[in-house]
C-alpha positions as semicolon CSV with decimal commas, in nm:
position;residue;x (nm);y (nm);z (nm)
1;M;7,928;9,934;16,748
2;E;8,050;10,230;16,543
3;I;7,785;10,448;16,383
4;V;7,817;10,723;16,122
5;A;7,579;11,019;16,130
6;F;7,530;11,248;15,830
7;G;7,400;11,605;15,821
8;V;7,491;11,680;16,183
9;Q;7,453;12,045;16,283
10;A;7,717;12,207;16,503
11;D;7,476;12,250;16,796
12;E;7,354;11,892;16,754
13;R;7,698;11,728;16,755
14;P;7,773;11,738;17,131
15;L;7,429;11,595;17,210
16;L;7,483;11,303;16,973
17;E;7,833;11,238;17,098
18;R;7,729;11,239;17,465
19;A;7,436;11,008;17,392
20;F;7,622;10,751;17,184
21;N;7,984;10,753;17,294
22;G;8,007;10,490;17,565
23;P;7,856;10,162;17,455
24;H;7,895;10,280;17,096
25;Q;8,114;10,519;16,899
26;I;7,965;10,774;16,664
27;R;8,132;10,955;16,376
28;T;7,951;11,281;16,301
29;L;7,966;11,443;15,958
30;Q;7,832;11,776;15,836
31;V;7,788;11,647;15,481
32;F;7,443;11,526;15,383
33;L;7,372;11,171;15,280
34;N;7,316;11,134;14,907
35;H;7,449;10,932;14,615
36;D;7,783;11,116;14,617
37;T;7,845;11,079;14,991
38;A;7,697;10,733;15,047
39;P;8,034;10,555;14,990
40;I;8,161;10,723;15,310
41;A;7,933;10,485;15,501
42;H;8,115;10,176;15,370
43;G;8,175;9,941;15,661
44;Y;7,917;10,099;15,892
45;E;7,628;9,873;15,987
46;I;7,423;10,165;16,122
47;V;7,385;10,499;15,945
48;S;7,201;10,796;16,092
49;S;7,050;11,042;15,846
50;S;6,896;11,388;15,867
51;V;6,569;11,512;15,723
52;N;6,727;11,633;15,398
53;A;6,908;11,309;15,319
54;E;6,840;11,156;14,979
55;L;6,757;10,793;15,041
56;G;6,615;10,671;14,716
57;A;6,668;10,316;14,591
58;D;7,003;10,400;14,430
59;V;7,149;10,542;14,751
60;L;7,013;10,256;14,959
61;Q;7,175;10,007;14,722
62;V;7,512;10,176;14,769
63;L;7,470;10,167;15,146
64;A;7,363;9,803;15,147
65;A;7,659;9,706;14,929
66;G;7,885;9,869;15,188
67;G;7,736;9,669;15,474
68;T;7,473;9,907;15,608
69;K;7,177;9,729;15,763
70;M;7,002;10,006;15,952
71;I;6,900;10,365;15,877
72;A;6,826;10,572;16,187
73;Q;6,670;10,895;16,062
74;R;6,669;11,187;16,305
75;S;6,334;11,333;16,201
76;T;5,963;11,263;16,198
77;G;5,922;11,292;15,822
78;F;6,041;11,003;15,606
79;N;5,914;11,094;15,259
80;N;6,281;11,107;15,153
81;I;6,326;10,731;15,209
82;D;6,223;10,459;14,965
83;L;6,083;10,218;15,224
84;E;6,003;9,944;14,975
85;A;6,360;9,948;14,844
86;A;6,489;9,933;15,202
87;A;6,267;9,634;15,272
88;D;6,382;9,457;14,956
89;L;6,742;9,510;15,069
90;G;6,670;9,358;15,411
91;M;6,732;9,683;15,595
92;S;6,577;9,829;15,907
93;V;6,461;10,191;15,901
94;G;6,375;10,396;16,208
95;R;6,259;10,752;16,255
96;V;6,155;10,979;16,542
97;S;5,776;10,964;16,557
98;S;5,739;11,261;16,790
99;Y;5,926;11,529;16,982
100;S;5,835;11,855;17,153
101;P;5,531;11,989;16,967
102;H;5,586;12,324;17,136
103;A;5,910;12,379;16,942
104;V;5,736;12,384;16,604
105;A;5,416;12,552;16,722
106;E;5,602;12,834;16,893
107;F;5,821;12,890;16,588
108;A;5,516;12,901;16,362
109;W;5,380;13,171;16,590
110;A;5,711;13,357;16,579
111;L;5,680;13,375;16,200
112;A;5,315;13,479;16,218
113;L;5,378;13,758;16,469
114;A;5,684;13,884;16,284
115;L;5,484;13,907;15,961
116;N;5,177;14,063;16,120
117;R;5,380;14,338;16,289
118;N;5,639;14,384;16,012
119;L;5,929;14,310;16,246
120;A;6,185;14,224;15,977
121;R;6,123;14,553;15,798
122;A;6,125;14,747;16,127
123;V;6,456;14,599;16,244
124;S;6,615;14,661;15,905
125;R;6,511;15,026;15,926
126;T;6,619;15,091;16,282
127;R;6,962;14,943;16,215
128;N;6,999;15,230;15,968
129;F;6,857;15,475;16,225
130;D;6,531;15,510;16,031
131;F;6,264;15,526;16,299
132;R;5,957;15,604;16,085
133;L;5,642;15,397;16,123
134;D;5,535;15,424;15,759
135;G;5,418;15,086;15,631
136;L;5,458;14,911;15,967
137;M;5,095;14,899;16,080
138;G;4,983;14,552;16,191
139;R;4,651;14,411;16,311
140;D;4,517;14,285;16,642
141;L;4,490;13,907;16,627
142;C;4,230;13,899;16,904
143;G;3,892;13,843;16,744
144;R;4,036;13,728;16,411
145;T;4,024;13,370;16,283
146;A;4,304;13,113;16,291
147;G;4,276;12,819;16,052
148;V;4,473;12,512;16,155
149;L;4,521;12,235;15,900
150;G;4,631;11,931;16,097
151;T;4,534;11,921;16,463
152;G;4,768;11,657;16,601
153;K;5,013;11,740;16,878
154;I;5,173;12,036;16,698
155;G;4,844;12,170;16,565
156;E;4,695;12,143;16,912
157;A;4,987;12,335;17,062
158;F;4,941;12,607;16,799
159;T;4,567;12,613;16,874
160;R;4,625;12,662;17,246
161;I;4,835;12,970;17,173
162;A;4,573;13,101;16,929
163;H;4,309;13,052;17,199
164;G;4,527;13,255;17,434
165;F;4,525;13,540;17,183
166;G;4,146;13,530;17,181
167;M;4,115;13,413;16,822
168;N;3,828;13,227;16,660
169;L;3,937;12,874;16,572
170;L;3,876;12,673;16,255
171;G;4,027;12,328;16,206
172;W;4,062;12,070;15,931
173;D;4,179;11,713;15,982
174;L;4,072;11,357;15,913
175;V;3,993;11,309;16,281
176;E;3,875;11,579;16,520
177;N;4,091;11,645;16,826
178;P;3,855;11,672;17,127
179;R;4,104;11,895;17,310
180;C;4,089;12,145;17,024
181;V;3,708;12,125;17,027
182;D;3,717;12,203;17,399
183;L;3,913;12,519;17,315
184;G;3,632;12,628;17,085
185;M;3,758;12,497;16,750
186;T;3,503;12,433;16,476
187;Y;3,602;12,169;16,221
188;V;3,512;12,271;15,867
189;P;3,590;12,165;15,508
190;R;3,928;12,298;15,406
191;E;3,770;12,517;15,136
192;R;3,581;12,707;15,404
193;L;3,890;12,731;15,621
194;F;4,092;12,881;15,335
195;A;3,815;13,132;15,263
196;E;3,749;13,249;15,620
197;A;4,079;13,231;15,810
198;D;4,294;13,539;15,865
199;L;4,589;13,324;15,971
200;I;4,643;12,981;15,811
201;T;4,899;12,734;15,943
202;L;4,995;12,388;15,813
203;H;5,067;12,095;16,047
204;V;4,993;11,787;15,837
205;P;5,240;11,521;15,714
206;L;5,349;11,514;15,352
207;V;5,180;11,218;15,184
208;A;5,023;11,170;14,843
209;D;4,692;11,319;14,955
210;T;4,850;11,634;15,101
211;W;5,099;11,711;14,821
212;H;5,028;12,073;14,717
213;L;4,746;12,093;14,968
214;V;4,780;12,468;14,925
215;D;4,748;12,492;14,548
216;A;4,634;12,768;14,313
217;A;4,268;12,709;14,399
218;A;4,335;12,727;14,773
219;L;4,538;13,045;14,733
220;T;4,264;13,202;14,524
221;A;4,012;13,123;14,797
222;M;4,218;13,294;15,068
223;K;4,154;13,648;15,182
224;D;4,376;13,907;15,017
225;D;4,513;14,001;15,359
226;A;4,558;13,649;15,499
227;I;4,882;13,525;15,653
228;L;5,006;13,179;15,552
229;I;5,253;12,980;15,763
230;N;5,418;12,650;15,669
231;S;5,646;12,490;15,927
232;S;5,565;12,131;15,830
233;R;5,683;12,011;15,486
234;G;5,763;12,215;15,177
235;G;5,564;11,997;14,940
236;L;5,240;12,100;15,108
237;V;5,253;12,430;14,916
238;D;5,262;12,477;14,540
239;T;5,538;12,736;14,551
240;R;5,503;12,850;14,191
241;A;5,135;12,921;14,249
242;L;5,231;13,103;14,568
243;V;5,474;13,327;14,379
244;K;5,200;13,417;14,129
245;T;4,969;13,503;14,419
246;L;5,231;13,727;14,578
247;K;5,309;13,896;14,244
248;A;4,940;13,985;14,223
249;G;4,980;14,177;14,549
250;R;4,778;13,935;14,757
251;L;4,842;13,802;15,112
252;T;4,966;14,013;15,401
253;G;5,250;13,773;15,471
254;V;5,392;13,428;15,412
255;G;5,622;13,247;15,655
256;L;5,802;12,941;15,519
257;D;6,031;12,733;15,737
258;V;6,026;12,465;15,467
259;Y;6,045;12,466;15,087
260;E;5,961;12,189;14,843
261;E;6,308;12,200;14,681
262;E;6,498;12,272;15,002
263;A;6,729;11,970;14,990
264;G;6,991;12,146;14,779
265;F;6,988;12,466;14,984
266;F;6,881;12,437;15,346
267;Y;7,152;12,376;15,608
268;R;7,415;12,494;15,359
269;D;7,600;12,823;15,307
270;K;7,501;12,933;14,956
271;S;7,588;13,299;15,005
272;L;7,868;13,294;14,747
273;D;7,683;13,079;14,493
274;V;7,463;13,165;14,199
275;I;7,112;13,053;14,297
276;D;6,970;12,860;14,002
277;D;6,631;12,800;14,163
278;D;6,427;13,083;14,015
279;T;6,128;13,014;14,238
280;L;6,328;13,036;14,561
281;A;6,514;13,342;14,437
282;R;6,184;13,515;14,353
283;L;6,041;13,433;14,695
284;M;6,331;13,613;14,858
285;T;6,242;13,938;14,679
286;F;5,905;13,981;14,852
287;A;5,919;14,205;15,158
288;N;5,620;14,024;15,309
289;V;5,781;13,678;15,289
290;L;6,002;13,526;15,559
291;V;6,200;13,214;15,470
292;T;6,389;13,025;15,738
293;S;6,599;12,712;15,705
294;H;6,382;12,432;15,849
295;Q;6,464;12,532;16,205
296;A;6,124;12,517;16,373
297;Y;6,217;12,195;16,554
298;F;6,558;12,327;16,662
299;T;6,530;12,371;17,039
300;E;6,734;12,208;17,314
301;E;6,432;12,010;17,427
302;A;6,327;11,885;17,083
303;V;6,676;11,794;16,965
304;G;6,742;11,618;17,294
305;Q;6,428;11,410;17,244
306;I;6,526;11,334;16,884
307;V;6,867;11,213;16,994
308;A;6,719;11,001;17,274
309;A;6,470;10,839;17,034
310;T;6,749;10,771;16,783
311;V;6,955;10,598;17,052
312;A;6,652;10,388;17,149
313;N;6,597;10,290;16,785
314;V;6,958;10,175;16,756
315;E;6,944;9,980;17,083
316;D;6,620;9,809;16,980
317;Y;6,765;9,718;16,641
318;L;7,073;9,564;16,803
319;A;6,854;9,372;17,050
320;H;6,626;9,246;16,768
321;R;6,334;9,442;16,911
322;T;6,091;9,670;16,733
323;N;5,908;9,984;16,843
324;E;5,663;10,245;16,711
325;N;5,946;10,432;16,541
326;M;6,050;10,144;16,317
327;L;5,921;10,183;15,963
328;V;6,100;9,874;15,832
329;T;6,229;9,596;16,057
330;R;6,495;9,375;15,904
331;G;6,333;9,382;15,564
332;Q;5,977;9,358;15,692
333;L;5,758;9,647;15,577
334;P;5,417;9,679;15,748
335;A;5,139;9,579;15,509
336;A;4,974;9,919;15,549
337;A;5,285;10,088;15,412
338;R;5,301;9,887;15,089
């Protein structure tokens, strides 16, 4: 079986090739899967996509017309895929339901620590041999309050690190995680979490109920010196409202590894282009904002697990089996997803 994989990063390519080349052959492409690139997949029964692929009904129809019967997405999120359209076309769709939670949690902490201690500004200065400390004062995190929205595997990993720093712990989720409770976490309404937390981090999936979870009202409720971290999905934050908050001089720092309109920018070199996204361009002007390119998951361990799960999804599809990663199985969409 020959497979084509879109949106493959340079560091990811050898892992994919080692995993697939043997019983199968894989063609890896840097280009992202969208309406313009979908014809490349003509003749491939199995297509592997990345998190920023555009898999709406129109793209799926092009793929199906070219003979594609399975989408193997190399990510946990799948809000970019029209599952009902895939089911109507008789396709199978798989994803990676989990991988190293430490990768994302540790990266979220890297952003938080860099913002709290003004590391980006400090490094920029010292590269120019400016060794002043003016404007670089941070705060002890010990004794302050961490607010964790979403306490699944990643949120729990973040909480364990916060506990190690000696922070007070507030959580918000539909279901309490007893391991977080054992660490001293108190579950509270999200309004209270926004109002009391010094450090707020997002680890919930992007679904209808969490779209713009951090909206203008939530931002208004936050402390003026709070730090906000989003390493989950861009759509969780109303970015325009965030820009207004930052323009008002509020929030000590914001760390964004994701952005709600990232599909046209992240994983691409746009350094020579005119940036027509005014919101993203404005974000980049704030000294207390760090934007990274959806890289929180990007460790050897996590990517290795993603590749292994993708291989398993393909093998199960070929063997007419299903597993927990399959969102659509040969045109059958779980009733709960409709």
